[in-house]
Amino acid sequence: MSEEEVYDDDEEIDLSALDNDELVEQMHDDLYDGLRDEIVEGTNILLERGWGPDKVLAEALVEGMRIVGIDFRDGILFVPEVLMAANAMKGGMGILRPLLVETGAETIGKMVIGTVKGDIHDIGKNLVSMMMEGAGFEVIDLGINNPVENYLAALEEHKPEILGMSALLTTTMPYMKVVIDTLVEQGTRDDYIVMVGGAPLNEEFGQAIGADAYCRDAAVAVETAKTLVAEKRASA
Ligand code: B1M
């Protein structure tokens, strides 16, 4: 490779000099590379050019994260890269969120998520939260070590479509059933889509405890959430 070509690769791209299509394409690349400052700048440029926040969200950010999700699922990207992409996405979302609230645009959906009682693993859950936010969901993250009361209070307060639970220990995963059984006892089980995940779980376990879906990873969680929320809204 010539010196000139190296120089070209290193040269900073002037985002404001790109037309809209080129800029959106560049933002997909920047999200993929986890470049938060560039995503913030690109988001502002599109808004200044008169794009609505919902259009910036859908075409520049959500589409970019969809590509990240696919490559994560296929083992091309790994956890650190996805965390950086999600962080860049958050930069753009920080600008768009207040504007979206102003315009009253309907969010893709809302999820309460937390790691279950007795369990302090949160890396995977955080990744799921970030990817869900990246896909346009509003996420209320309850953190780790949640007894059933925490989930119930959050469901009551935030009225989400989805309840997400994470467990990484074989000793804590049965607690998911405690939460679901409590919802059944209260007669509110069908008010929510219950999605569960964590390394020791599998499809069979998800079914056995009465969850709506077991999610192998964060990308699957996003796709599953989109599908199940759309189905729930269509049937309402
Ligand atoms: Co712990 N730990 N750990 N640990 N730890 C495991 C889980 C273990 C498998 C390691 C081992 O022995 N090989 C083992 C469990 C064995 C078992 O249960 N059979 C274990 C143990 C035993 C323990 C302790 C008991 C150790 C001890 O103290 N003696 C202790 C438990 C403390 C407690 O929770 N009460 C403990 C502690 C810790 C640390 C604190 C040191 C640390 C956690 C730090 C943190 O989370 N902030 C830790 C870590 C890092 C691990 C390993 C090495 C990595 C977990 C991880 O973050 N994976 C883990 C070994 C392993 O899994 N290979 C291990 C990366 C993450 C991205 O993947 O969490 O699977 P994961 O999330 C994925 C999917 O599962 C899915 O999407 C995520 C992203 O794609 N997903 C969801 C997860 N949650 C979801 C929720 C959804 C949807 C999808 O809802 C909709």
PDB file of N, CA and C in Angstrom, residues 121-161:
ATOM      1  N   HIS A 121     -24.346 -11.615  38.379  1.00  0.00           N
ATOM      2  CA  HIS A 121     -23.788 -11.491  37.030  1.00  0.00           C
ATOM      3  C   HIS A 121     -24.629 -10.478  36.241  1.00  0.00           C
ATOM      4  N   ASP A 122     -23.948  -9.513  35.628  1.00  0.00           N
ATOM      5  CA  ASP A 122     -24.761  -8.533  34.883  1.00  0.00           C
ATOM      6  C   ASP A 122     -24.198  -8.140  33.520  1.00  0.00           C
ATOM      7  N   ILE A 123     -23.110  -8.758  33.096  1.00  0.00           N
ATOM      8  CA  ILE A 123     -22.512  -8.344  31.819  1.00  0.00           C
ATOM      9  C   ILE A 123     -23.471  -8.657  30.660  1.00  0.00           C
ATOM     10  N   GLY A 124     -23.990  -9.874  30.649  1.00  0.00           N
ATOM     11  CA  GLY A 124     -24.911 -10.267  29.580  1.00  0.00           C
ATOM     12  C   GLY A 124     -26.194  -9.457  29.617  1.00  0.00           C
ATOM     13  N   LYS A 125     -26.730  -9.269  30.824  1.00  0.00           N
ATOM     14  CA  LYS A 125     -27.961  -8.471  30.957  1.00  0.00           C
ATOM     15  C   LYS A 125     -27.739  -7.053  30.450  1.00  0.00           C
ATOM     16  N   ASN A 126     -26.583  -6.472  30.803  1.00  0.00           N
ATOM     17  CA  ASN A 126     -26.293  -5.110  30.345  1.00  0.00           C
ATOM     18  C   ASN A 126     -26.213  -5.034  28.821  1.00  0.00           C
ATOM     19  N   LEU A 127     -25.655  -6.079  28.266  1.00  0.00           N
ATOM     20  CA  LEU A 127     -25.554  -6.131  26.807  1.00  0.00           C
ATOM     21  C   LEU A 127     -26.954  -6.188  26.184  1.00  0.00           C
ATOM     22  N   VAL A 128     -27.805  -7.020  26.770  1.00  0.00           N
ATOM     23  CA  VAL A 128     -29.186  -7.109  26.280  1.00  0.00           C
ATOM     24  C   VAL A 128     -29.858  -5.730  26.401  1.00  0.00           C
ATOM     25  N   SER A 129     -29.696  -5.084  27.563  1.00  0.00           N
ATOM     26  CA  SER A 129     -30.312  -3.763  27.761  1.00  0.00           C
ATOM     27  C   SER A 129     -29.843  -2.790  26.693  1.00  0.00           C
ATOM     28  N   MET A 130     -28.538  -2.772  26.465  1.00  0.00           N
ATOM     29  CA  MET A 130     -27.993  -1.816  25.491  1.00  0.00           C
ATOM     30  C   MET A 130     -28.482  -2.101  24.081  1.00  0.00           C
ATOM     31  N   MET A 131     -28.498  -3.373  23.735  1.00  0.00           N
ATOM     32  CA  MET A 131     -28.953  -3.723  22.375  1.00  0.00           C
ATOM     33  C   MET A 131     -30.436  -3.402  22.208  1.00  0.00           C
ATOM     34  N   MET A 132     -31.198  -3.625  23.262  1.00  0.00           N
ATOM     35  CA  MET A 132     -32.635  -3.312  23.189  1.00  0.00           C
ATOM     36  C   MET A 132     -32.820  -1.806  23.044  1.00  0.00           C
ATOM     37  N   GLU A 133     -32.076  -1.029  23.815  1.00  0.00           N
ATOM     38  CA  GLU A 133     -32.150   0.434  23.680  1.00  0.00           C
ATOM     39  C   GLU A 133     -31.725   0.841  22.284  1.00  0.00           C
ATOM     40  N   GLY A 134     -30.673   0.187  21.821  1.00  0.00           N
ATOM     41  CA  GLY A 134     -30.178   0.472  20.483  1.00  0.00           C
ATOM     42  C   GLY A 134     -31.229   0.223  19.421  1.00  0.00           C
ATOM     43  N   ALA A 135     -32.086  -0.750  19.669  1.00  0.00           N
ATOM     44  CA  ALA A 135     -33.130  -1.080  18.701  1.00  0.00           C
ATOM     45  C   ALA A 135     -34.350  -0.170  18.873  1.00  0.00           C
ATOM     46  N   GLY A 136     -34.294   0.745  19.852  1.00  0.00           N
ATOM     47  CA  GLY A 136     -35.388   1.706  20.022  1.00  0.00           C
ATOM     48  C   GLY A 136     -36.323   1.401  21.176  1.00  0.00           C
ATOM     49  N   PHE A 137     -36.050   0.348  21.942  1.00  0.00           N
ATOM     50  CA  PHE A 137     -36.890   0.024  23.097  1.00  0.00           C
ATOM     51  C   PHE A 137     -36.525   0.937  24.279  1.00  0.00           C
ATOM     52  N   GLU A 138     -37.539   1.202  25.114  1.00  0.00           N
ATOM     53  CA  GLU A 138     -37.238   1.871  26.373  1.00  0.00           C
ATOM     54  C   GLU A 138     -36.950   0.761  27.387  1.00  0.00           C
ATOM     55  N   VAL A 139     -35.842   0.876  28.098  1.00  0.00           N
ATOM     56  CA  VAL A 139     -35.438  -0.206  29.003  1.00  0.00           C
ATOM     57  C   VAL A 139     -35.316   0.313  30.432  1.00  0.00           C
ATOM     58  N   ILE A 140     -35.999  -0.376  31.336  1.00  0.00           N
ATOM     59  CA  ILE A 140     -35.840  -0.066  32.766  1.00  0.00           C
ATOM     60  C   ILE A 140     -35.035  -1.216  33.348  1.00  0.00           C
ATOM     61  N   ASP A 141     -33.787  -0.917  33.704  1.00  0.00           N
ATOM     62  CA  ASP A 141     -32.864  -1.964  34.159  1.00  0.00           C
ATOM     63  C   ASP A 141     -32.815  -1.967  35.685  1.00  0.00           C
ATOM     64  N   LEU A 142     -33.247  -3.077  36.263  1.00  0.00           N
ATOM     65  CA  LEU A 142     -33.318  -3.171  37.727  1.00  0.00           C
ATOM     66  C   LEU A 142     -32.000  -3.626  38.351  1.00  0.00           C
ATOM     67  N   GLY A 143     -31.013  -3.907  37.523  1.00  0.00           N
ATOM     68  CA  GLY A 143     -29.723  -4.318  38.082  1.00  0.00           C
ATOM     69  C   GLY A 143     -29.708  -5.792  38.472  1.00  0.00           C
ATOM     70  N   ILE A 144     -28.976  -6.101  39.535  1.00  0.00           N
ATOM     71  CA  ILE A 144     -28.739  -7.498  39.918  1.00  0.00           C
ATOM     72  C   ILE A 144     -29.525  -7.872  41.183  1.00  0.00           C
ATOM     73  N   ASN A 145     -29.533  -9.185  41.464  1.00  0.00           N
ATOM     74  CA  ASN A 145     -30.025  -9.696  42.754  1.00  0.00           C
ATOM     75  C   ASN A 145     -31.449  -9.228  43.085  1.00  0.00           C
ATOM     76  N   ASN A 146     -32.365  -9.434  42.138  1.00  0.00           N
ATOM     77  CA  ASN A 146     -33.727  -8.920  42.316  1.00  0.00           C
ATOM     78  C   ASN A 146     -34.692  -9.958  42.877  1.00  0.00           C
ATOM     79  N   PRO A 147     -35.269  -9.689  44.051  1.00  0.00           N
ATOM     80  CA  PRO A 147     -36.354 -10.546  44.527  1.00  0.00           C
ATOM     81  C   PRO A 147     -37.622 -10.239  43.733  1.00  0.00           C
ATOM     82  N   VAL A 148     -38.593 -11.123  43.847  1.00  0.00           N
ATOM     83  CA  VAL A 148     -39.825 -10.982  43.061  1.00  0.00           C
ATOM     84  C   VAL A 148     -40.481  -9.614  43.270  1.00  0.00           C
ATOM     85  N   GLU A 149     -40.371  -9.084  44.491  1.00  0.00           N
ATOM     86  CA  GLU A 149     -41.008  -7.793  44.807  1.00  0.00           C
ATOM     87  C   GLU A 149     -40.490  -6.676  43.897  1.00  0.00           C
ATOM     88  N   ASN A 150     -39.207  -6.717  43.584  1.00  0.00           N
ATOM     89  CA  ASN A 150     -38.637  -5.672  42.708  1.00  0.00           C
ATOM     90  C   ASN A 150     -39.279  -5.701  41.323  1.00  0.00           C
ATOM     91  N   TYR A 151     -39.429  -6.943  40.808  1.00  0.00           N
ATOM     92  CA  TYR A 151     -40.025  -7.059  39.473  1.00  0.00           C
ATOM     93  C   TYR A 151     -41.471  -6.552  39.510  1.00  0.00           C
ATOM     94  N   LEU A 152     -42.208  -6.986  40.531  1.00  0.00           N
ATOM     95  CA  LEU A 152     -43.624  -6.615  40.606  1.00  0.00           C
ATOM     96  C   LEU A 152     -43.780  -5.097  40.699  1.00  0.00           C
ATOM     97  N   ALA A 153     -42.950  -4.467  41.540  1.00  0.00           N
ATOM     98  CA  ALA A 153     -43.051  -3.007  41.708  1.00  0.00           C
ATOM     99  C   ALA A 153     -42.736  -2.298  40.392  1.00  0.00           C
ATOM    100  N   ALA A 154     -41.722  -2.793  39.682  1.00  0.00           N
ATOM    101  CA  ALA A 154     -41.336  -2.133  38.423  1.00  0.00           C
ATOM    102  C   ALA A 154     -42.405  -2.338  37.343  1.00  0.00           C
ATOM    103  N   LEU A 155     -43.014  -3.522  37.337  1.00  0.00           N
ATOM    104  CA  LEU A 155     -44.069  -3.777  36.341  1.00  0.00           C
ATOM    105  C   LEU A 155     -45.250  -2.842  36.595  1.00  0.00           C
ATOM    106  N   GLU A 156     -45.574  -2.704  37.876  1.00  0.00           N
ATOM    107  CA  GLU A 156     -46.690  -1.838  38.275  1.00  0.00           C
ATOM    108  C   GLU A 156     -46.396  -0.377  37.895  1.00  0.00           C
ATOM    109  N   GLU A 157     -45.161   0.049  38.171  1.00  0.00           N
ATOM    110  CA  GLU A 157     -44.814   1.453  37.929  1.00  0.00           C
ATOM    111  C   GLU A 157     -44.665   1.784  36.440  1.00  0.00           C
ATOM    112  N   HIS A 158     -43.988   0.909  35.696  1.00  0.00           N
ATOM    113  CA  HIS A 158     -43.624   1.277  34.319  1.00  0.00           C
ATOM    114  C   HIS A 158     -44.538   0.694  33.251  1.00  0.00           C
ATOM    115  N   LYS A 159     -45.345  -0.285  33.635  1.00  0.00           N
ATOM    116  CA  LYS A 159     -46.275  -0.915  32.700  1.00  0.00           C
ATOM    117  C   LYS A 159     -45.627  -1.244  31.330  1.00  0.00           C
ATOM    118  N   PRO A 160     -44.586  -2.077  31.350  1.00  0.00           N
ATOM    119  CA  PRO A 160     -43.910  -2.432  30.094  1.00  0.00           C
ATOM    120  C   PRO A 160     -44.671  -3.551  29.372  1.00  0.00           C
ATOM    121  N   GLU A 161     -44.339  -3.749  28.108  1.00  0.00           N
ATOM    122  CA  GLU A 161     -44.870  -4.934  27.409  1.00  0.00           C
ATOM    123  C   GLU A 161     -44.070  -6.170  27.818  1.00  0.00           C
TER     124      GLU A 161
END
